[in-house]
């Protein structure tokens, strides 16, 4: 579904991605794990059209999307849930969700997906009229994911959904990630919480200072000494 081949991405003179290649197949949950500053968010921003690779190719469903406008990438079925959630604080939960569908015209489909989001996240249904800025961190994460689902993505890019959340909320969020995937959405998940990420993913890539240094099935990586020592707290 997605083939990233040898991309280089720069911020001015600083090279954040150095020859990164990876693949996501339809139906998978693929995770990209790595420490702070490794380049994970940069990769997602490049996939969603916020940054342009200086070199390399990005193929999505057989077409090149490298350097395309973010809006046309959303239209093609890629939705990005950014780090830090970025919900519109002064708008209600429902208004934020409706905004996720701004490029769609199929009213019936939009109404159906709103119901689906409320089924996945009953907490959002309870709070549909509440100002989003007053939600808890976990609820804002739910809202950001719900808003992305409203765009009807084929591929969902999730940037550190567990960040800053209590362990119970992290569990809830990850079980919903699984659920969304089961219903047919392919997922590329960026995480610092390698333990949780490897427990839900089919395959994984490890990124260090802008380079992919390891890849394999989640099961294989969980048992790799290097991953255990650096990302699983020696477990
Ligand atoms: P984090 O979890 O901290 O977001 P990350 O793996 O997502 O980490 P990136 O945010 O992709 O890392 O950053 C990769 C590198 O690019 C880092 O060295 C970072 O300092 C640098 N970088 C990120 N954004 C910018 C920017 N806007 N301008 C300059 N350098 C940047």
Tab-separated table of C-alpha atoms and ligand atoms in Angstrom:
chain	number	residue	atom	x	y	z
A	1	UNK	CA	0.000	0.000	0.000
A	2	UNK	CA	2.803	2.400	0.977
A	3	UNK	CA	6.394	2.181	-0.221
A	4	UNK	CA	8.936	4.670	1.029
A	5	UNK	CA	12.228	4.356	-0.783
A	6	UNK	CA	15.482	5.972	0.308
A	7	UNK	CA	14.138	9.370	1.361
A	8	UNK	CA	16.237	12.243	2.643
A	9	UNK	CA	14.478	15.055	4.484
A	10	UNK	CA	16.080	18.275	5.676
A	11	UNK	CA	15.192	21.208	7.922
A	12	UNK	CA	17.422	23.827	6.342
A	13	UNK	CA	20.892	22.325	6.633
A	14	UNK	CA	19.911	19.737	9.216
A	15	UNK	CA	19.250	16.321	7.767
A	16	UNK	CA	16.483	14.626	9.785
A	17	UNK	CA	15.945	11.524	7.603
A	18	UNK	CA	18.862	9.744	5.967
A	19	UNK	CA	17.920	7.245	3.290
A	20	UNK	CA	14.815	5.913	5.015
A	21	UNK	CA	12.975	3.048	3.330
A	22	UNK	CA	9.934	1.220	4.644
A	23	UNK	CA	6.764	-0.488	3.537
A	24	UNK	CA	3.251	-0.779	4.865
A	25	UNK	CA	0.976	-3.457	3.449
A	26	UNK	CA	-2.768	-3.154	3.340
A	27	UNK	CA	-4.415	-4.303	6.575
A	28	UNK	CA	-1.283	-4.115	8.713
A	29	UNK	CA	-0.387	-2.230	11.843
A	30	UNK	CA	3.217	-1.161	11.363
A	31	UNK	CA	5.052	0.658	14.097
A	32	UNK	CA	8.069	2.913	13.935
A	33	UNK	CA	9.859	3.082	17.248
A	34	UNK	CA	12.742	5.263	18.286
A	35	UNK	CA	13.968	7.736	20.857
A	36	UNK	CA	13.300	11.455	21.066
A	37	UNK	CA	14.547	13.248	17.986
A	38	UNK	CA	15.130	10.083	15.940
A	39	UNK	CA	13.026	11.397	13.060
A	40	UNK	CA	9.694	9.653	13.631
A	41	UNK	CA	7.483	12.743	13.426
A	42	UNK	CA	9.485	13.975	10.452
A	43	UNK	CA	8.644	10.788	8.577
A	44	UNK	CA	4.912	11.137	9.263
A	45	UNK	CA	4.966	14.809	8.271
A	46	UNK	CA	6.668	13.862	5.020
A	47	UNK	CA	4.061	11.189	4.291
A	48	UNK	CA	1.201	13.604	4.887
A	49	UNK	CA	2.681	16.305	2.672
A	50	UNK	CA	3.803	18.772	5.344
A	51	UNK	CA	7.456	18.251	4.410
A	52	UNK	CA	9.009	17.471	1.065
A	53	UNK	CA	11.761	14.877	0.634
A	54	UNK	CA	14.865	16.164	-1.091
A	55	UNK	CA	15.549	12.720	-2.456
A	56	UNK	CA	13.765	9.394	-2.718
A	57	UNK	CA	10.284	8.211	-3.618
A	58	UNK	CA	7.001	7.661	-1.798
A	59	UNK	CA	4.492	5.439	-3.509
A	60	UNK	CA	0.961	5.091	-2.165
A	61	UNK	CA	-1.517	2.755	-3.876
A	62	UNK	CA	0.680	2.779	-6.940
A	63	UNK	CA	1.056	6.571	-7.326
A	64	UNK	CA	3.802	8.912	-6.267
A	65	UNK	CA	2.797	11.238	-3.403
A	66	UNK	CA	6.196	12.719	-2.519
A	67	UNK	CA	5.872	16.486	-2.376
A	68	UNK	CA	2.122	16.524	-3.108
A	69	UNK	CA	-0.133	18.972	-1.287
A	70	UNK	CA	-1.386	17.821	2.106
A	71	UNK	CA	-4.994	18.269	1.033
A	72	UNK	CA	-4.707	15.949	-1.946
A	73	UNK	CA	-2.990	13.356	0.238
A	74	UNK	CA	-5.929	13.463	2.672
A	75	UNK	CA	-8.275	13.082	-0.280
A	76	UNK	CA	-6.318	10.048	-1.432
A	77	UNK	CA	-7.012	8.426	1.942
A	78	UNK	CA	-4.127	9.220	4.299
A	79	UNK	CA	-5.022	10.893	7.618
A	80	UNK	CA	-2.486	12.098	10.145
A	81	UNK	CA	-3.065	12.369	13.894
A	82	UNK	CA	-0.226	14.693	14.903
A	83	UNK	CA	1.844	14.598	18.047
A	84	UNK	CA	0.217	16.714	20.740
A	85	UNK	CA	-3.255	16.137	19.260
A	86	UNK	CA	-3.917	19.695	18.067
A	87	UNK	CA	-7.663	19.755	18.568
A	88	UNK	CA	-9.436	23.084	18.135
A	89	UNK	CA	-9.821	24.089	21.775
A	90	UNK	CA	-12.604	26.625	21.280
A	91	UNK	CA	-14.786	24.300	19.284
A	92	UNK	CA	-16.997	21.523	20.621
A	93	UNK	CA	-16.198	17.855	20.280
A	94	UNK	CA	-18.820	17.492	17.575
A	95	UNK	CA	-17.540	20.497	15.605
A	96	UNK	CA	-14.000	19.100	15.693
A	97	UNK	CA	-15.273	15.778	14.366
A	98	UNK	CA	-17.283	17.436	11.608
A	99	UNK	CA	-14.180	19.325	10.569
A	100	UNK	CA	-12.412	16.017	9.984
A	101	UNK	CA	-14.846	15.390	7.135
A	102	UNK	CA	-14.375	18.796	5.474
A	103	UNK	CA	-13.202	17.348	2.177
A	104	UNK	CA	-16.105	14.903	1.904
A	105	UNK	CA	-19.433	15.481	0.244
A	106	UNK	CA	-21.216	12.197	1.021
A	107	UNK	CA	-23.562	13.404	3.758
A	108	UNK	CA	-24.924	9.941	4.550
A	109	UNK	CA	-21.442	8.489	4.777
A	110	UNK	CA	-20.361	11.321	7.076
A	111	UNK	CA	-23.331	10.741	9.407
A	112	UNK	CA	-22.554	7.030	9.485
A	113	UNK	CA	-18.902	7.625	10.314
A	114	UNK	CA	-19.867	10.037	13.092
A	115	UNK	CA	-21.939	7.235	14.627
A	116	UNK	CA	-19.001	4.889	14.217
A	117	UNK	CA	-16.669	7.315	15.992
A	118	UNK	CA	-19.166	7.608	18.858
A	119	UNK	CA	-19.328	3.804	19.079
A	120	UNK	CA	-15.556	3.526	19.180
A	121	UNK	CA	-15.281	6.386	21.685
A	122	UNK	CA	-18.426	6.504	23.875
A	123	UNK	CA	-16.691	9.214	25.939
A	124	UNK	CA	-16.873	11.552	22.956
A	125	UNK	CA	-20.603	10.952	22.617
A	126	UNK	CA	-21.109	11.923	26.267
A	127	UNK	CA	-19.099	15.081	25.656
A	128	UNK	CA	-20.184	15.993	22.164
A	129	UNK	CA	-21.294	19.521	23.153
A	130	UNK	CA	-18.288	20.195	25.392
A	131	UNK	CA	-15.537	22.663	24.436
A	132	UNK	CA	-12.605	20.536	23.326
A	133	UNK	CA	-10.048	22.540	25.280
A	134	UNK	CA	-11.637	21.321	28.518
A	135	UNK	CA	-11.184	17.624	27.698
A	136	UNK	CA	-8.566	15.501	29.466
A	137	UNK	CA	-5.413	14.515	27.558
A	138	UNK	CA	-6.785	11.050	26.857
A	139	UNK	CA	-10.082	12.450	25.642
A	140	UNK	CA	-8.249	14.872	23.370
A	141	UNK	CA	-6.317	11.937	21.944
A	142	UNK	CA	-9.625	10.161	21.306
A	143	UNK	CA	-10.951	13.290	19.631
A	144	UNK	CA	-7.885	13.670	17.417
A	145	UNK	CA	-8.220	10.036	16.346
A	146	UNK	CA	-11.956	10.425	15.820
A	147	UNK	CA	-11.396	13.517	13.706
A	148	UNK	CA	-8.911	11.609	11.540
A	149	UNK	CA	-11.401	8.760	11.102
A	150	UNK	CA	-13.975	11.289	9.874
A	151	UNK	CA	-11.801	11.786	6.789
A	152	UNK	CA	-12.443	8.083	5.996
A	153	UNK	CA	-8.789	7.112	5.721
A	154	UNK	CA	-7.419	3.961	4.191
A	155	UNK	CA	-4.132	4.625	5.972
A	156	UNK	CA	-4.034	6.249	9.406
A	157	UNK	CA	-0.786	7.830	10.629
A	158	UNK	CA	-0.658	8.038	14.431
A	159	UNK	CA	2.054	10.105	16.100
A	160	UNK	CA	2.696	9.031	19.696
A	161	UNK	CA	-0.882	8.483	20.819
A	162	UNK	CA	0.313	7.335	24.264
A	163	UNK	CA	2.235	10.506	25.048
A	164	UNK	CA	1.462	11.946	28.478
A	165	UNK	CA	-1.374	9.535	29.221
A	166	UNK	CA	-1.951	7.430	32.337
A	167	UNK	CA	-1.339	3.682	31.868
A	168	UNK	CA	-5.033	2.781	31.865
A	169	UNK	CA	-5.787	5.378	29.181
A	170	UNK	CA	-2.827	4.124	27.132
A	171	UNK	CA	-4.373	0.639	27.223
A	172	UNK	CA	-7.732	2.016	26.125
A	173	UNK	CA	-6.206	3.955	23.242
A	174	UNK	CA	-4.196	0.959	22.021
A	175	UNK	CA	-7.182	-1.349	22.152
A	176	UNK	CA	-9.094	1.153	20.022
A	177	UNK	CA	-6.163	1.274	17.577
A	178	UNK	CA	-6.565	-2.501	17.201
A	179	UNK	CA	-10.303	-2.138	16.729
A	180	UNK	CA	-9.910	0.525	14.021
A	181	UNK	CA	-7.459	-1.777	12.253
A	182	UNK	CA	-9.810	-4.768	12.493
A	183	UNK	CA	-12.500	-2.714	10.811
A	184	UNK	CA	-10.225	-2.308	7.799
A	185	UNK	CA	-7.964	0.724	8.295
A	186	UNK	CA	-4.231	0.226	7.803
A	187	UNK	CA	-2.131	1.902	10.504
A	188	UNK	CA	1.354	3.357	10.738
A	189	UNK	CA	2.025	4.025	14.403
A	190	UNK	CA	4.914	6.104	15.690
A	191	UNK	CA	5.773	5.471	19.334
A	192	UNK	CA	8.323	5.941	22.061
A	193	UNK	CA	6.371	3.408	24.121
A	194	UNK	CA	7.949	0.429	22.376
A	195	UNK	CA	6.391	-2.061	24.725
A	196	UNK	CA	2.816	-1.094	23.847
A	197	UNK	CA	3.599	-0.469	20.185
A	198	UNK	CA	5.165	-3.909	19.701
A	199	UNK	CA	2.230	-5.526	21.470
A	200	UNK	CA	-0.283	-4.243	18.877
A	201	UNK	CA	1.822	-4.138	15.699
A	202	UNK	CA	2.349	-6.789	13.050
A	203	UNK	CA	5.709	-5.406	11.950
A	204	UNK	CA	8.101	-2.769	13.206
A	205	UNK	CA	10.972	-0.525	12.209
A	206	UNK	CA	13.491	0.970	14.602
A	207	UNK	CA	14.789	4.418	13.714
A	208	UNK	CA	17.886	6.024	15.206
A	209	UNK	CA	19.198	9.473	14.261
A	210	UNK	CA	17.357	9.522	10.957
A	211	UNK	CA	18.148	5.987	9.811
A	212	UNK	CA	16.229	2.725	9.966
A	213	UNK	CA	18.535	0.417	11.907
A	214	UNK	CA	16.322	-2.636	12.403
A	215	UNK	CA	13.121	-4.078	11.032
A	216	UNK	CA	11.114	-7.261	11.337
A	217	UNK	CA	7.937	-8.690	12.745
A	218	UNK	CA	6.916	-7.181	16.065
A	219	UNK	CA	7.475	-10.586	17.632
A	220	UNK	CA	11.036	-10.827	16.294
A	221	UNK	CA	11.943	-7.339	17.411
A	222	UNK	CA	10.578	-7.911	20.907
A	223	UNK	CA	13.101	-10.711	21.263
A	224	UNK	CA	16.054	-8.817	19.787
A	225	UNK	CA	18.693	-7.985	22.393
A	226	UNK	CA	19.300	-4.520	20.973
A	227	UNK	CA	15.592	-3.662	21.213
A	228	UNK	CA	15.250	-5.166	24.663
A	229	UNK	CA	18.190	-3.193	25.979
A	230	UNK	CA	17.435	0.149	24.340
A	231	UNK	CA	13.643	0.269	24.141
A	232	UNK	CA	12.121	-2.261	26.497
A	233	UNK	CA	13.994	-1.261	29.638
A	234	UNK	CA	16.023	-4.477	29.571
A	235	UNK	CA	12.857	-6.632	29.849
B	1	LIG	P1	10.010	13.344	19.118
B	1	LIG	O1	9.400	12.158	19.694
B	1	LIG	O2	10.832	14.126	20.088
B	1	LIG	O3	9.090	14.203	18.301
B	1	LIG	P2	10.973	12.328	16.637
B	1	LIG	O4	11.610	10.996	16.487
B	1	LIG	O5	9.588	12.472	16.188
B	1	LIG	O6	11.099	12.767	18.132
B	1	LIG	P3	11.563	14.501	14.894
B	1	LIG	O7	10.612	15.447	15.525
B	1	LIG	O8	11.182	13.889	13.613
B	1	LIG	O9	11.916	13.359	15.919
B	1	LIG	O10	12.960	15.230	14.748
B	1	LIG	C1	14.076	14.683	14.033
B	1	LIG	C2	15.230	15.663	14.037
B	1	LIG	O11	14.901	16.824	13.289
B	1	LIG	C3	15.627	16.152	15.413
B	1	LIG	O12	17.017	16.234	15.463
B	1	LIG	C4	14.996	17.517	15.502
B	1	LIG	O13	15.729	18.357	16.337
B	1	LIG	C5	15.013	17.998	14.076
B	1	LIG	N1	13.874	18.893	13.800
B	1	LIG	C6	12.571	18.596	13.956
B	1	LIG	N2	11.790	19.638	13.593
B	1	LIG	C7	12.629	20.614	13.212
B	1	LIG	C8	12.446	21.951	12.721
B	1	LIG	N3	11.241	22.452	12.544
B	1	LIG	N4	13.552	22.662	12.437
B	1	LIG	C9	14.779	22.131	12.591
B	1	LIG	N5	15.024	20.891	13.032
B	1	LIG	C10	13.972	20.140	13.344
